[in-house]
Coordinates of C-alpha atoms in Angstrom, one line a residue:
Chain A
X1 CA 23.7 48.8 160.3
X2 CA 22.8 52.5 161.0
X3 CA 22.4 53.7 164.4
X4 CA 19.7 56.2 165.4
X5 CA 20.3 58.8 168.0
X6 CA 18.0 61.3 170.1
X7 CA 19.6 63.6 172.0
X8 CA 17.7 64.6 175.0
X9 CA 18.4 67.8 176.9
X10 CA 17.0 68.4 180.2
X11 CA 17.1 71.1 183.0
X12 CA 20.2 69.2 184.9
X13 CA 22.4 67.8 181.6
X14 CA 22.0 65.8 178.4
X15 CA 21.5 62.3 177.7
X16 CA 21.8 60.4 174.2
X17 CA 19.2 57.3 173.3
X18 CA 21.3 54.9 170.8
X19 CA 19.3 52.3 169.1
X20 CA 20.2 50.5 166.0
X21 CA 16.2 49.2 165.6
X22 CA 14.5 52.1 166.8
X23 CA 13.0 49.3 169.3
X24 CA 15.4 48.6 172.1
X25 CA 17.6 51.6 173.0
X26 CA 20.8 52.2 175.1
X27 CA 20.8 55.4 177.4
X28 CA 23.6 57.4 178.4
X29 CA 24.7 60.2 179.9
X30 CA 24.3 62.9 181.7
X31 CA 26.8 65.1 179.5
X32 CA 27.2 68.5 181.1
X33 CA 25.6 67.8 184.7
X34 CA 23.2 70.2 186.2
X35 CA 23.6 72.7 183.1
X36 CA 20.2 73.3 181.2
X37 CA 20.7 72.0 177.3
X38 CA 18.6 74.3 175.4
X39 CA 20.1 74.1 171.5
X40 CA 21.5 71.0 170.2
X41 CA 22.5 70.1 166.7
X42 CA 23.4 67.2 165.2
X43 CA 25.2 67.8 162.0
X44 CA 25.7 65.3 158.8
X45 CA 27.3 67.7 156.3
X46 CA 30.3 66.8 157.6
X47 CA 32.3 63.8 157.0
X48 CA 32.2 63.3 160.6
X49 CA 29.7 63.6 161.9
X50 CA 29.3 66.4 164.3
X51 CA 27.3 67.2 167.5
X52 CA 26.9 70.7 168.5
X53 CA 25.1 71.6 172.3
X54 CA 24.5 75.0 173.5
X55 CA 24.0 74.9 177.6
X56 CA 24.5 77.0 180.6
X57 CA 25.0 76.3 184.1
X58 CA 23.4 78.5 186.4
X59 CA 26.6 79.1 188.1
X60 CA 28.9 79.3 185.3
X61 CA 27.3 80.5 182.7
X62 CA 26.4 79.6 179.1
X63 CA 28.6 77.6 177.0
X64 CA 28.7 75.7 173.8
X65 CA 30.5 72.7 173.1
X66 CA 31.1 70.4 170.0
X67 CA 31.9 66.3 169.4
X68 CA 33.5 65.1 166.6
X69 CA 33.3 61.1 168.2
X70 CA 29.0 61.5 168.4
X71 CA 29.6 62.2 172.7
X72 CA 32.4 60.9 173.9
X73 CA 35.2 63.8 174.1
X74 CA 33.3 67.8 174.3
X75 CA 35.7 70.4 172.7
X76 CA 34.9 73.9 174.2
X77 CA 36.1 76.8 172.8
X78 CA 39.1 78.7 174.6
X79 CA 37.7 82.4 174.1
X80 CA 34.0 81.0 173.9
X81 CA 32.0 80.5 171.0
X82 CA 29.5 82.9 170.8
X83 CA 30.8 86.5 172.6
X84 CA 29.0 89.5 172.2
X85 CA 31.0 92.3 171.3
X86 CA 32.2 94.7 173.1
X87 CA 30.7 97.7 171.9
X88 CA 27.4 95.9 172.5
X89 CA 27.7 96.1 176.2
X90 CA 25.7 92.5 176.4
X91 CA 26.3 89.5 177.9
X92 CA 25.4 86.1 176.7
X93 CA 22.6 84.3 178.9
X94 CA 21.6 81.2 176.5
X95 CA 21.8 79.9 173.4
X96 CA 18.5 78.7 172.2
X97 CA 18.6 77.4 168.8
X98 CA 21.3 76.2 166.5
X99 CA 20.9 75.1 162.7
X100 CA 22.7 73.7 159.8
X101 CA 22.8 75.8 156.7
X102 CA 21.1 74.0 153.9
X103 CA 23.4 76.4 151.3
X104 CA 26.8 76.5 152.5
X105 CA 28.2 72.7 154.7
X106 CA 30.6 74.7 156.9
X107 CA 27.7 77.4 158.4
X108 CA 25.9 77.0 161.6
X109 CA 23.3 79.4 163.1
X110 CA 22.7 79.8 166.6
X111 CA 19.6 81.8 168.1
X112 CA 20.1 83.1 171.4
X113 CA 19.2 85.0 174.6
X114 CA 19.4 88.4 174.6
X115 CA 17.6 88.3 171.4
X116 CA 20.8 87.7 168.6
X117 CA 21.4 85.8 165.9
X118 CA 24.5 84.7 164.7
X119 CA 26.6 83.0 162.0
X120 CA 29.7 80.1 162.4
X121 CA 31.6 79.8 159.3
X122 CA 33.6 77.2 161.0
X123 CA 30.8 74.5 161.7
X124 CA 29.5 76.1 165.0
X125 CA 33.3 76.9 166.2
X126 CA 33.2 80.3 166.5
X127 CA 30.3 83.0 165.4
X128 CA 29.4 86.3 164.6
X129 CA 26.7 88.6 165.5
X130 CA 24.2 89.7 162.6
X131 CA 24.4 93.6 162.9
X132 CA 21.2 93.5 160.7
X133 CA 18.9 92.3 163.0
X134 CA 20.8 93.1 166.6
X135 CA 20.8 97.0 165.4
X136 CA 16.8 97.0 164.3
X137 CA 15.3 99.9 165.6
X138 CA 12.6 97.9 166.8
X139 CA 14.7 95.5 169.5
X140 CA 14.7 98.3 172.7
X141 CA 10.6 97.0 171.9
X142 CA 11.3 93.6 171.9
X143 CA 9.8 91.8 175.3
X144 CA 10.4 88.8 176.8
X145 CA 8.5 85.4 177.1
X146 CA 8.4 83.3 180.9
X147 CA 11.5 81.9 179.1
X148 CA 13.3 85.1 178.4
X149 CA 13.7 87.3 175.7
X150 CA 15.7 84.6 173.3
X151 CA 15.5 84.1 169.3
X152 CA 14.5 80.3 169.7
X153 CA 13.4 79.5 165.8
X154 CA 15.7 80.1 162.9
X155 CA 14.7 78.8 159.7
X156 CA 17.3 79.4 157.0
X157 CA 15.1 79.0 153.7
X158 CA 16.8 75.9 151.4
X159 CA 15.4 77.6 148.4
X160 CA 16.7 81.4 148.6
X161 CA 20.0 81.7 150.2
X162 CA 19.3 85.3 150.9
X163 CA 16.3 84.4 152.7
X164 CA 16.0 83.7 156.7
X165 CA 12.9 83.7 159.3
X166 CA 13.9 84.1 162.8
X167 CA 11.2 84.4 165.6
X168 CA 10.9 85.0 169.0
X169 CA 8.3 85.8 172.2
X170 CA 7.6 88.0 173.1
X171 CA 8.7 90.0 169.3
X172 CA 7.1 87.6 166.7
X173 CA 8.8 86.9 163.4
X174 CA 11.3 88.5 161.3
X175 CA 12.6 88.0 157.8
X176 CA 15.3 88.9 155.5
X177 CA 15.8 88.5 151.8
X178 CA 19.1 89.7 151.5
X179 CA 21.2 88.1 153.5
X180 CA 21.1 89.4 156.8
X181 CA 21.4 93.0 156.2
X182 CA 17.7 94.3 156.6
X183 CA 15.0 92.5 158.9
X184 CA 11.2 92.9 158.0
X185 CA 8.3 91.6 160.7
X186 CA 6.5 89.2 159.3
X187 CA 3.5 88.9 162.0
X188 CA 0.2 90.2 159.7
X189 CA -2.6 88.3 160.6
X190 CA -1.3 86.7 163.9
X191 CA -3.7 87.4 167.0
X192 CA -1.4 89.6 170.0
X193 CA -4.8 89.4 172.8
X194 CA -2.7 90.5 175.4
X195 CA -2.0 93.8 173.8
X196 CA -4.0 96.4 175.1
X197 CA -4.1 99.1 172.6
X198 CA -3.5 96.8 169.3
X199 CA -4.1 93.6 169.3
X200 CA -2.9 93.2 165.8
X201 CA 0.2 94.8 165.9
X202 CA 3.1 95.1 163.6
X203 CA 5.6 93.1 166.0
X204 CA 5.6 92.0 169.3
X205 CA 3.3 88.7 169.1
X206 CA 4.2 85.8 171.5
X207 CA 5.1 83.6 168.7
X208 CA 6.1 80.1 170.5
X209 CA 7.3 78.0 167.1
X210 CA 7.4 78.1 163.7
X211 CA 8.5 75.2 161.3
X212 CA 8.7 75.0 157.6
X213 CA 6.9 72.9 155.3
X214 CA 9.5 69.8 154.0
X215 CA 7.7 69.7 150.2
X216 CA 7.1 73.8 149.4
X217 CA 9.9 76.1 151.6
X218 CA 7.4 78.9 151.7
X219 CA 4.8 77.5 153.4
X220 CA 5.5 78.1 157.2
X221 CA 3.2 77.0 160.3
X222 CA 3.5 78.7 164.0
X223 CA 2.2 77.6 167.3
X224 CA 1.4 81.0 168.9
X225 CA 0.7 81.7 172.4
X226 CA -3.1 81.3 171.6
X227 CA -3.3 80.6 167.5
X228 CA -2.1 78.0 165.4
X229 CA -1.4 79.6 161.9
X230 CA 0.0 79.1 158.6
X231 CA 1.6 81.3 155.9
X232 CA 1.9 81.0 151.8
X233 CA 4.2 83.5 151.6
X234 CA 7.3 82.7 153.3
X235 CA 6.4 84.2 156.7
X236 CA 4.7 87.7 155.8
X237 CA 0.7 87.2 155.9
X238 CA -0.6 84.6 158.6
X239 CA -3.9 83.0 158.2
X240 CA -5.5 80.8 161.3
X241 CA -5.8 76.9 160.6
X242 CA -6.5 76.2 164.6
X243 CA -10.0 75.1 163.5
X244 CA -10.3 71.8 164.2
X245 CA -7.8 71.3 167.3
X246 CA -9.2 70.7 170.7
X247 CA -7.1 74.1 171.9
X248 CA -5.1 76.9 169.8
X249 CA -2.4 76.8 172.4
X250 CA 1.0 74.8 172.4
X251 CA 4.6 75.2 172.3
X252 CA 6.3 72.9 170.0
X253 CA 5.5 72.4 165.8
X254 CA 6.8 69.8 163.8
X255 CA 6.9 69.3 160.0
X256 CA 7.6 66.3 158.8
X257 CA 10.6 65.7 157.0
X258 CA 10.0 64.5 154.1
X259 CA 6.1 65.0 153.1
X260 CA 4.7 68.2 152.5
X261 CA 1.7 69.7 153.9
X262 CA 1.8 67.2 157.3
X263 CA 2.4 68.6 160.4
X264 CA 2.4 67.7 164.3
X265 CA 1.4 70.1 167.3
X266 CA 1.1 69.1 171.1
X267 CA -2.0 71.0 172.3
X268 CA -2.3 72.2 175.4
X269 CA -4.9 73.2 177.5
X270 CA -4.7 77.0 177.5
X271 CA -2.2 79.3 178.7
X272 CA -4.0 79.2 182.4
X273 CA -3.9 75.4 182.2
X274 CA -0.6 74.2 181.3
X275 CA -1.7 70.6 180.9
X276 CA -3.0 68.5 177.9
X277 CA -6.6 69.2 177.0
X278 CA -8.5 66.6 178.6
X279 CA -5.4 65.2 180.9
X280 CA -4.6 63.7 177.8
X281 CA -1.4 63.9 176.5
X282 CA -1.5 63.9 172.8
X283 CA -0.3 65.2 169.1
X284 CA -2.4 66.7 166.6
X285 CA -1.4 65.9 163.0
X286 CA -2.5 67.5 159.8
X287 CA -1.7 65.9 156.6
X288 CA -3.5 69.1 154.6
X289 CA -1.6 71.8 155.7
X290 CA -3.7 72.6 158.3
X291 CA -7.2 72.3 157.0
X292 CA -8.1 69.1 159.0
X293 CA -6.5 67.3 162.0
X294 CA -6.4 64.5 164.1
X295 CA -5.7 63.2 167.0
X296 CA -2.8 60.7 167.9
X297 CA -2.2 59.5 171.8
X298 CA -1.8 55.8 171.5
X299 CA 1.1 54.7 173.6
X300 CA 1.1 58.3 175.8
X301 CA 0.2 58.6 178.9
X302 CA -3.7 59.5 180.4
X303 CA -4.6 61.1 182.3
X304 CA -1.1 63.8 182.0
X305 CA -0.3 66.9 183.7
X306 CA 2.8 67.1 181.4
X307 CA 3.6 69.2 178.9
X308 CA 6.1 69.4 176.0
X309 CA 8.3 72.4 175.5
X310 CA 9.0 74.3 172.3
X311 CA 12.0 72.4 171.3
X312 CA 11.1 69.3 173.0
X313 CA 10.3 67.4 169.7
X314 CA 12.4 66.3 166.8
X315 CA 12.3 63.7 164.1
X316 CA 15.3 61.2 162.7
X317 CA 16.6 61.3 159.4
X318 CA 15.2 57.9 158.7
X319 CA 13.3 56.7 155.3
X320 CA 10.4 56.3 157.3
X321 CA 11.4 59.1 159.7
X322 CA 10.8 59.0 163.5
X323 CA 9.6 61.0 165.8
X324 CA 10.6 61.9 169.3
X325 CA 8.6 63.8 172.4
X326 CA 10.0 64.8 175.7
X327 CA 7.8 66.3 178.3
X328 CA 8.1 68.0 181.3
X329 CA 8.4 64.7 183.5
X330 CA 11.5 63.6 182.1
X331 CA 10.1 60.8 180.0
X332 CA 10.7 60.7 175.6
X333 CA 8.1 59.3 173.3
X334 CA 9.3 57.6 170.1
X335 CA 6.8 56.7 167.1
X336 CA 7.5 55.2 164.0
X337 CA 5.2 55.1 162.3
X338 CA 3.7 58.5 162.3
X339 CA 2.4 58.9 165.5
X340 CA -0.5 56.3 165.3
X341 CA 1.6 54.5 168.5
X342 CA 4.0 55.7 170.9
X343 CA 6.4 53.9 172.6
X344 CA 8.5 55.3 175.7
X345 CA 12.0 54.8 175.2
X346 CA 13.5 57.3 178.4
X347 CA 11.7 57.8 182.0
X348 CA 13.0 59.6 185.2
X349 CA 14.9 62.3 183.3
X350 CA 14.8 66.1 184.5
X351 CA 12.4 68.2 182.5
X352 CA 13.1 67.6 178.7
X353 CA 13.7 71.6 177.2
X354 CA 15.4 69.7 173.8
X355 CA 14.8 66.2 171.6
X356 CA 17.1 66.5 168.4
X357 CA 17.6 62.8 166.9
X358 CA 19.8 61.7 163.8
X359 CA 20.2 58.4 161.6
X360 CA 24.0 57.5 160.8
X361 CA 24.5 55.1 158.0
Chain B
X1 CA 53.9 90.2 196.9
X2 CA 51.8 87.2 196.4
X3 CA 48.0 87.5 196.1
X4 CA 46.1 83.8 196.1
X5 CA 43.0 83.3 193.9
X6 CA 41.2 80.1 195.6
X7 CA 39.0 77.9 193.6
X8 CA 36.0 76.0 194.3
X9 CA 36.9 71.8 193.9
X10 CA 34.2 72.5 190.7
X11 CA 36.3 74.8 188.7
X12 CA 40.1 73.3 189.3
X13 CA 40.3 71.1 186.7
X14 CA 40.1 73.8 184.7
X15 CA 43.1 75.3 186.4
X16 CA 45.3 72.2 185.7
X17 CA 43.9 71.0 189.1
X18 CA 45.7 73.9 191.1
X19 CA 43.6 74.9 194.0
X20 CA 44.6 78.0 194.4
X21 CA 46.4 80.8 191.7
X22 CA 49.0 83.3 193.0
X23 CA 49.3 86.9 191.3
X24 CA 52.4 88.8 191.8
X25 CA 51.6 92.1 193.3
X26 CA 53.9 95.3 194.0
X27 CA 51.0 97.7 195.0
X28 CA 46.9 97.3 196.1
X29 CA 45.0 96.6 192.7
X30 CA 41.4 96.3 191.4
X31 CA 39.9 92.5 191.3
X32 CA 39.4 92.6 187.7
X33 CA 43.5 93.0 187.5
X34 CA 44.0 90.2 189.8
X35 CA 41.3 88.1 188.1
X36 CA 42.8 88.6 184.7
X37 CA 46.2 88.0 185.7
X38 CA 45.4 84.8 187.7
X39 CA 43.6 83.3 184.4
X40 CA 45.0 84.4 182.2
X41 CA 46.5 81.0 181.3
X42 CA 42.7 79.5 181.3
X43 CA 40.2 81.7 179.5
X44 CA 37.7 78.9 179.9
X45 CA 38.1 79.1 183.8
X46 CA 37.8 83.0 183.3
X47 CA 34.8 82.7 181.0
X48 CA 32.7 80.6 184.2
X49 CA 33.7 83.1 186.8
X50 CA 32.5 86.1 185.0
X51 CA 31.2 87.3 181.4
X52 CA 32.2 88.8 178.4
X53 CA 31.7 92.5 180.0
X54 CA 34.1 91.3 183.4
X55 CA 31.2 91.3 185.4
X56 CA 31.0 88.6 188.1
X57 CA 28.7 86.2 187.3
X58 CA 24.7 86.4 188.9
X59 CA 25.6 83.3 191.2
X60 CA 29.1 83.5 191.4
X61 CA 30.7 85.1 194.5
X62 CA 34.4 86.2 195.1
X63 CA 35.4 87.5 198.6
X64 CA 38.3 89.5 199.1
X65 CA 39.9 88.6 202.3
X66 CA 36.7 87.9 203.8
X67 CA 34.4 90.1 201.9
X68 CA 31.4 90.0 199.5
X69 CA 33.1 91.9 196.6
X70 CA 29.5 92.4 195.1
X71 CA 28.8 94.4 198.6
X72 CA 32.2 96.3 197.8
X73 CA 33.0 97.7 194.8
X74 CA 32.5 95.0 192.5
X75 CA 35.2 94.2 190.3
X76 CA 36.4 97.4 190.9
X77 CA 36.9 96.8 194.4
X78 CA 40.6 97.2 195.5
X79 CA 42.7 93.8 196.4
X80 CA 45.9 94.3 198.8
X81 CA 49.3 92.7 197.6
X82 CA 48.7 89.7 200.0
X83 CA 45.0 89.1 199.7
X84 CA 43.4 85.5 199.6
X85 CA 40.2 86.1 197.2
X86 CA 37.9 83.1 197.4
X87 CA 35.9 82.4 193.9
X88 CA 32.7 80.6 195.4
X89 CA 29.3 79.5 193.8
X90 CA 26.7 81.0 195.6
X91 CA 24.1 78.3 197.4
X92 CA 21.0 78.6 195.2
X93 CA 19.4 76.7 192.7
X94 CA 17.4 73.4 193.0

């Protein structure tokens, strides 16, 4: 029987949904009480399977934490897990984001606040900052979203080992082709309105999310602070696709994991009008890569003055996958089959910041 | 001389459960000696209390003898061989 879980992180801790049907699920939790979970992964390269949180307590600090028994002991680090080094003068604040390597099973990467990215070799144990991109000449220009100024999307490239896109807002995407060592923006074509002097500059776009296409690794898509666009070149060139959606704001982008070209966005309003366009809370889906959408909000709620953060969506690693939707009123949405219905599986949470799910055989 | 680091209820499983850590001092040293010495057993406790520079933590306090050590000197600020130093979270948040 496998067993599906979606990790749910929230402003005051984390809580797991444990299903075995995808129908009737078992909650538990909080893990890590009044500490926002930003960054969760769940990793099955392992022959354990492995769950990896990033957090921080607004007393104590930021932490990270891993499970080898899928939440029921936490190991924490004695000297920490991600440090910055001296010589940096920096203190960690949050981590944002951390991934699997799709080359190498024992390498995690973590995104975090100040702006760093960094590489476990040990499974998400211990890192190290990437000099490459923490020493660009361009960070003292880096700003910094509502959020903070934090790398919150890194897309290691399953084709090209060398090859990594990071992002962040307010700095806009960044890519290397050689393994770290030299950092590139990778932001022509996406709108910056709020720049006075250039609104088409050569980095410092509010870039909310970017997510890679499942079926061809250099087709990207990002939900910008105003623009939805997508890029045929492995994040270089940008061209708009937000034709078509009821607003070209959002925070959150999901590919699907398994079938190219099909993608899901959570419109909202506008950046003045943080709710769903129309009250209604909804996804947009594309199954052409952008060039035509439609709407899905069966099962959610209407009217909603919710809204779903940039991480707040994930999808299982199911044959026909699921996928999962926190919002801001502590509630998660599950479809599966597409997002044609929605089903709520979690209410009465804090605000949901992170929905990561996985399927265990 | 015995210095006493007291912790919040919070932090002391950390510590073992102690509630309070004493620091053997011969002579008036800065807090970030007496800090390091007192966890020096528990880096995790150390890493909650302040960051990887030493810097006290944005809503942490520590008061030595009775005083704001932020309001002092910081981490710099000098303890006294028989100081009590209270490590308290600061009353924020929501």
């Amino acid at each position: 029987m496998t067993q599906t879980i979606v990790g749910i992180g929230t402003r005051k801790g984390l809580w797991f949904a444990r299903s075995e049907d995808r129908r009737t699920w078992q909650v538990d939790g909080p893990h890590f009480l009044m500490s926002e979970v930003l960054s969760l992964l769940f990793d099955t390269r392992r022959e354990t399977a492995r769950i990896v949180v990033g957090f921080r307590s607004s007393h104590w600090g930021p932490s990270l934490q891993h499970s080898d028994d899928l939440g029921a002991t936490w190991v924490e680090h004695p000297e920490g897990s991600i440090r910055f080094p001296e010589d940096t003068d920096t203190a960690l604040k949050a981590t944002w984001q951390l991934v699997a390597d799709p080359h190498d099973p024992q390498v995690v990467w973590a995104g975090t606040e100040p702006q760093g990215l960094w590489r476990s070799a040990d499974g998400g144990e211990t890192f190290e900052l990437n000099r490459g991109l923490w020493d660009h000449p361009h960070r003292p220009e880096w700003g910094e979203g509502f959020g903070g100024g934090a790398i919150h999307t890194v897309l290691p490239s399953p084709a090209d080992a060398d090859s990594m896109l990071v992002a962040m807002s307010t700095g806009g995407v960044y890519n290397t082709r050689d393994g770290g060592r030299s950092w590139t923006p990778g932001n022509t074509g996406i709108h910056a309105y709020f720049q006075p002097h250039d609104e088409w500059p050569e980095f410092g776009q509010c870039v909310h999310k970017v997510a890679r296409d499942s079926a061809t690794p250099t087709r990207l898509y990002a939900q910008n602070h105003k623009g939805v666009y997508r890029s045929d070149d492995d994040g270089v060139t940008w061209t708009s696709i937000e034709a078509g959606l009821p607003t070209n704001f959002g925070m959150t982008a999901v590919t699907h994991p398994s079938r190219g070209d099909t993608l899901w966005l959570v419109p909202i309003a506008s950046d003045g009008e943080r709710i769903p366009p129309a009250a209604t809370l909804q996804l947009q889906r594309t199954d052409d890569a952008g060039a035509t959408w439609h709407t899905q909000n069966a099962g959610l709620p209407k009217p909603s003055y919710t809204n779903v953060l940039r991480d707040a969506a994930g999808v299982d690693t199911a044959d026909e996958p699921g996928l999962y939707v926190g919002t801001r009123n502590g509630e998660v949405y599950a479809t599966t089959d597409g997002g044609e219905s929605f089903t709520r599986i979690v209410e009465q949470l804090p605000d949901v910041l992170c929905v990561r799910a996985v399927t265990l055989p | 001389m015995t210095a006493r680091v007291v912790l919040p209820g919070l932090l002391r499983d950390l510590a073992d459960g102690a509630a309070e850590l004493p620091v053997e001092l011969g002579a008036p040293a800065p807090l970030s000696q007496v800090l390091d010495a007192a966890f020096e057993p528990w880096p995790i406790l150390a890493s909650r209390i302040r960051d990887e520079r030493g810097e006290i933590r944005r809503h942490v306090n520590v008061f030595v003898d009775g005083e704001d050590a932020k309001r002092a000197d910081g981490v710099r600020t000098e303890v006294g061989p028989q100081a009590t130093i209270h490590v308290i979270n600061a009353v924020s948040g929501g």
